[in-house]
XYZ file of C-alpha atoms in Angstrom:
375
model
C 24.596 20.843 2.521
C 25.866 18.783 5.229
C 23.569 16.262 6.956
C 23.673 17.934 10.395
C 22.414 21.142 8.778
C 19.726 19.367 6.914
C 18.382 17.956 10.332
C 18.560 21.306 11.813
C 16.344 23.017 9.225
C 13.888 20.217 8.873
C 10.395 20.720 10.187
C 8.702 18.883 12.972
C 7.837 15.260 11.924
C 4.295 14.958 13.333
C 1.868 15.795 16.120
C 1.244 13.642 19.054
C -0.665 10.670 18.535
C -4.484 10.594 19.631
C -6.120 7.408 20.707
C -9.768 6.296 21.122
C -10.951 4.412 24.223
C -10.706 0.660 24.313
C -14.103 -0.637 23.287
C -15.756 -3.794 24.431
C -15.339 -6.825 21.974
C -18.257 -8.998 22.144
C -18.970 -9.360 18.371
C -17.384 -11.736 15.912
C -13.723 -11.052 15.008
C -13.151 -8.710 12.067
C -12.257 -10.499 8.899
C -12.361 -7.723 6.270
C -10.783 -4.203 6.445
C -11.904 -1.682 3.892
C -10.942 2.077 3.525
C -13.425 4.324 1.877
C -12.441 7.472 -0.001
C -14.598 9.612 2.182
C -12.313 9.147 5.098
C -13.765 6.046 6.757
C -12.297 2.837 7.935
C -14.538 -0.182 8.120
C -14.184 -3.651 9.680
C -16.460 -6.590 8.781
C -16.909 -10.116 10.086
C -16.970 -13.120 7.850
C -17.410 -12.156 4.129
C -18.619 -8.626 5.067
C -21.462 -10.511 6.740
C -21.754 -7.679 9.280
C -20.100 -4.429 10.285
C -17.802 -4.935 13.188
C -16.360 -1.357 13.522
C -16.290 2.006 11.761
C -14.044 5.005 12.296
C -13.775 8.273 10.588
C -10.140 8.529 10.114
C -9.695 11.653 8.123
C -11.775 14.805 7.458
C -11.132 14.882 3.593
C -11.348 12.636 0.626
C -8.560 10.140 0.511
C -6.157 9.346 -2.559
C -6.927 6.236 -4.131
C -7.441 3.463 -5.440
C -3.889 2.509 -4.184
C -2.275 0.620 -1.373
C -3.397 1.804 2.034
C -3.711 -1.255 4.431
C -1.110 -3.599 5.983
C -1.086 -5.970 8.698
C 1.714 -6.433 11.381
C 3.700 -9.628 11.074
C 1.997 -11.165 13.888
C -1.559 -10.309 12.516
C -2.691 -8.337 15.725
C -2.257 -4.858 14.345
C -3.577 -3.190 11.203
C -1.766 -0.044 9.808
C -2.934 2.241 7.372
C -1.920 5.654 5.876
C -4.840 8.062 4.968
C -3.474 10.699 2.592
C -5.418 13.554 0.864
C -6.446 13.366 -2.675
C -4.426 15.250 -4.923
C -5.416 19.029 -4.616
C -7.510 18.126 -1.645
C -6.597 20.127 1.533
C -5.406 18.241 4.511
C -2.643 16.514 6.173
C -1.848 12.701 5.924
C -2.524 10.606 8.952
C -1.073 7.311 10.300
C -3.614 5.072 11.781
C -3.048 1.954 13.842
C -5.746 -0.450 15.044
C -5.202 -3.023 17.731
C -7.404 -5.893 16.401
C -7.751 -7.612 19.886
C -9.045 -4.513 21.576
C -10.371 -2.397 18.696
C -8.329 0.552 19.969
C -7.504 3.030 17.350
C -4.443 5.262 17.380
C -4.006 8.129 14.941
C -1.222 10.574 14.176
C -1.406 13.681 12.150
C 1.768 14.043 9.903
C 3.518 17.450 9.306
C 6.371 18.891 7.333
C 8.054 16.551 4.869
C 5.388 13.789 5.870
C 2.425 15.943 5.525
C 1.477 14.521 2.077
C 3.384 11.354 2.653
C 2.847 8.650 0.005
C 3.948 5.316 1.318
C 4.967 3.116 4.267
C 6.066 -0.358 4.919
C 6.240 -2.732 7.949
C 9.517 -4.558 8.672
C 8.507 -8.341 8.352
C 10.791 -9.321 11.154
C 10.679 -6.522 13.618
C 7.391 -5.052 12.883
C 8.769 -1.391 12.656
C 7.076 1.059 10.542
C 9.007 3.007 7.931
C 7.351 6.052 6.256
C 8.488 8.036 3.351
C 8.176 11.685 2.869
C 9.257 14.469 0.576
C 10.137 18.195 0.740
C 12.420 20.680 -0.939
C 15.361 19.049 0.903
C 14.901 15.735 -0.405
C 13.253 12.213 0.170
C 12.840 11.573 4.087
C 12.422 8.228 5.972
C 11.085 8.044 9.441
C 10.715 5.118 11.816
C 7.812 4.505 14.130
C 6.512 1.883 16.494
C 3.740 0.431 14.555
C 1.432 -0.093 17.466
C 1.607 3.187 19.419
C 2.917 5.238 16.303
C 5.562 6.725 18.420
C 8.336 8.242 16.297
C 11.803 6.829 16.790
C 14.062 8.544 14.271
C 14.203 10.117 10.859
C 16.817 10.756 8.169
C 17.347 12.246 4.849
C 17.481 9.229 2.369
C 17.812 10.995 -0.886
C 19.348 14.480 -0.527
C 18.544 17.099 -3.029
C 21.990 16.825 -4.613
C 21.115 13.132 -5.749
C 18.749 14.673 -8.557
C 15.629 15.516 -6.389
C 14.088 18.417 -8.235
C 13.447 21.297 -5.445
C 12.148 23.774 -7.930
C 9.189 25.343 -5.911
C 7.441 26.445 -9.170
C 7.320 22.773 -10.302
C 6.154 21.692 -6.890
C 3.518 24.288 -6.831
C 2.242 23.347 -10.272
C 2.597 19.598 -10.247
C 2.785 18.702 -6.586
C 5.579 16.771 -5.132
C 7.606 15.172 -7.850
C 8.839 12.350 -5.536
C 5.438 11.235 -4.492
C 5.699 7.667 -2.927
C 3.192 5.202 -4.190
C 4.188 1.852 -2.568
C 6.916 0.460 -0.373
C 8.251 -2.929 0.893
C 11.196 -3.965 3.039
C 13.713 -6.738 2.066
C 15.052 -8.106 5.364
C 17.898 -9.772 3.795
C 19.520 -6.559 2.743
C 17.880 -4.254 5.198
C 16.849 -2.064 2.421
C 13.304 -0.503 1.635
C 12.252 -0.487 -1.837
C 10.079 2.547 -2.686
C 8.072 3.167 -5.866
C 7.399 6.652 -6.976
C 4.494 7.866 -9.066
C 4.129 11.392 -10.571
C 7.172 13.474 -11.651
C 9.479 10.644 -10.948
C 8.513 7.099 -12.069
C 10.266 4.002 -10.826
C 11.678 2.539 -7.632
C 14.550 3.291 -5.483
C 16.388 1.159 -2.908
C 16.640 3.048 0.383
C 19.088 2.063 3.189
C 17.389 1.444 6.535
C 20.692 2.187 8.557
C 19.941 5.976 8.705
C 22.644 6.932 5.897
C 21.769 8.561 2.578
C 21.180 6.300 -0.265
C 23.660 6.234 -3.197
C 21.479 6.211 -6.418
C 22.419 3.924 -9.323
C 24.385 5.684 -12.198
C 21.346 5.289 -14.585
C 19.040 7.305 -12.347
C 18.063 10.784 -13.416
C 15.806 13.704 -11.845
C 12.770 12.190 -13.640
C 13.634 8.345 -13.563
C 14.566 5.812 -10.845
C 16.940 3.027 -10.544
C 14.401 0.364 -11.024
C 11.947 1.092 -14.041
C 8.510 0.165 -13.006
C 5.121 1.892 -12.482
C 2.978 0.821 -9.446
C 3.210 -1.251 -6.339
C 6.327 -3.198 -5.099
C 6.300 -6.451 -2.997
C 9.359 -8.217 -1.451
C 9.207 -11.872 -0.781
C 11.859 -14.672 -0.244
C 11.445 -15.589 -3.969
C 12.315 -12.042 -4.998
C 11.214 -8.557 -5.539
C 8.052 -8.043 -7.531
C 6.985 -4.879 -9.284
C 4.241 -3.663 -11.453
C 5.130 -1.899 -14.828
C 1.569 -0.639 -15.658
C 1.037 -3.666 -18.048
C 3.019 -6.615 -16.567
C 4.540 -7.778 -13.322
C 8.311 -8.162 -13.126
C 10.250 -10.315 -10.658
C 13.904 -9.656 -9.598
C 15.541 -12.679 -7.927
C 18.906 -14.212 -7.119
C 22.287 -12.712 -6.384
C 22.499 -11.013 -9.950
C 18.967 -9.697 -9.742
C 17.839 -11.607 -12.743
C 14.887 -9.886 -14.256
C 11.964 -11.917 -15.423
C 8.610 -10.817 -16.749
C 5.420 -12.508 -15.454
C 2.525 -12.522 -18.042
C -0.748 -11.821 -16.119
C -2.826 -12.514 -19.133
C -4.612 -9.014 -18.423
C -4.094 -6.942 -21.629
C -5.517 -3.404 -21.973
C -5.179 -2.605 -18.189
C -3.168 0.041 -16.354
C -1.959 -2.598 -13.904
C -0.488 -1.061 -10.936
C -1.717 -3.127 -7.959
C -1.272 -6.968 -7.342
C -0.603 -9.260 -4.513
C 1.620 -12.280 -3.857
C -0.178 -15.150 -1.924
C 1.160 -16.036 1.613
C 2.874 -19.152 0.409
C 4.965 -17.095 -2.058
C 3.694 -19.337 -4.900
C 1.457 -17.169 -7.041
C 0.774 -13.663 -8.202
C -2.820 -12.474 -8.183
C -3.920 -9.400 -10.152
C -7.268 -7.859 -11.136
C -8.089 -5.652 -14.124
C -9.932 -2.421 -13.598
C -13.723 -2.295 -14.567
C -12.768 0.873 -16.361
C -10.003 -0.672 -18.604
C -9.513 -4.260 -19.745
C -11.000 -6.171 -16.931
C -10.224 -9.728 -15.804
C -8.672 -11.704 -13.034
C -5.500 -13.871 -13.302
C -3.390 -16.075 -10.862
C 0.082 -16.741 -12.286
C 2.874 -18.891 -10.709
C 5.749 -17.015 -9.153
C 8.133 -19.054 -11.095
C 6.567 -18.478 -14.530
C 7.958 -16.427 -17.381
C 6.664 -14.113 -19.992
C 5.613 -17.166 -22.206
C 3.925 -19.183 -19.567
C 0.096 -18.614 -19.366
C -1.603 -17.986 -16.153
C -2.726 -20.766 -13.853
C -6.111 -19.207 -13.871
C -7.773 -16.562 -15.785
C -11.250 -15.049 -15.286
C -12.113 -12.603 -17.995
C -15.641 -11.612 -16.351
C -14.075 -10.421 -13.077
C -12.901 -6.891 -12.582
C -12.163 -4.441 -9.631
C -9.814 -1.729 -8.469
C -8.232 -3.434 -5.549
C -7.893 -7.104 -4.504
C -7.408 -9.353 -1.515
C -7.868 -13.011 -1.075
C -8.187 -16.126 1.070
C -6.770 -18.824 -1.042
C -7.174 -21.455 1.986
C -10.902 -21.062 1.335
C -10.615 -20.341 -2.422
C -12.172 -16.947 -2.745
C -11.011 -13.417 -3.409
C -12.457 -9.894 -2.729
C -12.371 -6.990 -5.189
C -13.413 -3.404 -4.801
C -15.809 -1.892 -7.174
C -16.558 1.839 -7.895
C -19.436 3.538 -9.446
C -18.943 6.407 -11.841
C -15.489 7.695 -12.663
C -12.504 6.001 -11.018
C -10.889 9.243 -10.103
C -13.857 11.189 -9.150
C -16.114 8.639 -7.514
C -17.878 9.723 -4.323
C -21.007 7.547 -4.065
C -21.453 4.179 -2.724
C -19.323 1.178 -3.938
C -19.085 -2.462 -3.186
C -17.017 -5.541 -2.232
C -17.541 -8.393 -4.510
C -16.533 -11.898 -3.388
C -15.543 -14.400 -6.057
C -15.189 -18.164 -5.794
C -12.106 -19.807 -7.274
C -11.582 -21.351 -9.593
C -15.161 -20.994 -10.915
C -15.323 -17.177 -10.938
C -18.900 -17.195 -9.753
C -19.890 -14.264 -7.372
C -20.585 -15.613 -3.892
C -21.962 -12.236 -2.740
C -21.777 -8.625 -3.246
C -21.865 -6.247 -0.202
C -22.457 -2.464 -0.839
C -20.491 0.060 1.006
C -21.546 3.615 1.882
C -18.410 5.153 0.119
C -16.010 4.534 -2.788
C -13.685 1.613 -1.433
C -10.153 2.248 -2.255
C -8.263 -0.548 -0.545
C -9.494 -3.949 0.940
C -7.620 -6.439 3.082
C -8.553 -9.900 4.192
C -7.319 -10.209 7.822
C -5.863 -13.570 8.759
C -6.523 -15.000 12.169
C -3.885 -14.508 14.832
C -0.832 -16.843 14.561
C -1.514 -17.859 10.988
């Protein structure tokens, strides 16, 4: 099918964005952002010392734990994608919060983006790129990150590149190309998208609006980059999770190097690279092998972590290494079916001592330490 025809038959991208009024800001600046599985976004000051703001961002249970939150390059806007838990009715929502005015903007997504799985912010321009899927293929849409105004959309991986469009499979398993995480490499102007579900692995998607040519080794059920989990692009290379390790691709020849996190027995899909691009931080699930580790970016599979704390565990992680602490989310009950309260645990580095634990009213599925403007 020609691209012009594809665009003609595609459904509407999304409904108009809605905004909440600007609220007075006379309390301490928000420092911690957390998304709860029951559809709430919370902002806290300090180490979750006090609740600054709370919004209901979706009327359904959210998918997670998995990446949801991302700050704009200037640190003034917080963006998140609220997507329904598998088999949960509802349409995904893009949400943007102006951290200076606390103005929240929300946009309900439709069509190929109704159950969208991932987005990324361009580290130079701040533009938001969203990934969606339908029977035609994998779509990408560009938005203004602050106002959530759509700019353009295009088919990135048409059906003839190996995307399975079988309605029977989609009905029984859900979208095969369900995006899990995304990141942008400004040097090559490509978005790296990881998929999780019927298709595993990551694809390199062009941002110039043209279809992506997949690598020769790709199949309908496997992607060009073998991995399983989140992806992070930094000047030192592309970092990907495999489910057990972290892999770094770097250099002109995309040299592949495994990083030993020292966290055996975990289904490791989430991690973070510190702001200085020097260390990889990962936490083991409380439902699997547990543990926290910090490993040098330049390390190899034979190098031990810089720091390993076997007593620490959580489902998502964020950190303030300037003040030497991390925060992890903790669930109660089943990891996938948890509906009750959870908590944020703040852990001192390098001792591993718990500084404090803050209970939150729902299961936390992502957390982010917000840096002060301009840092």
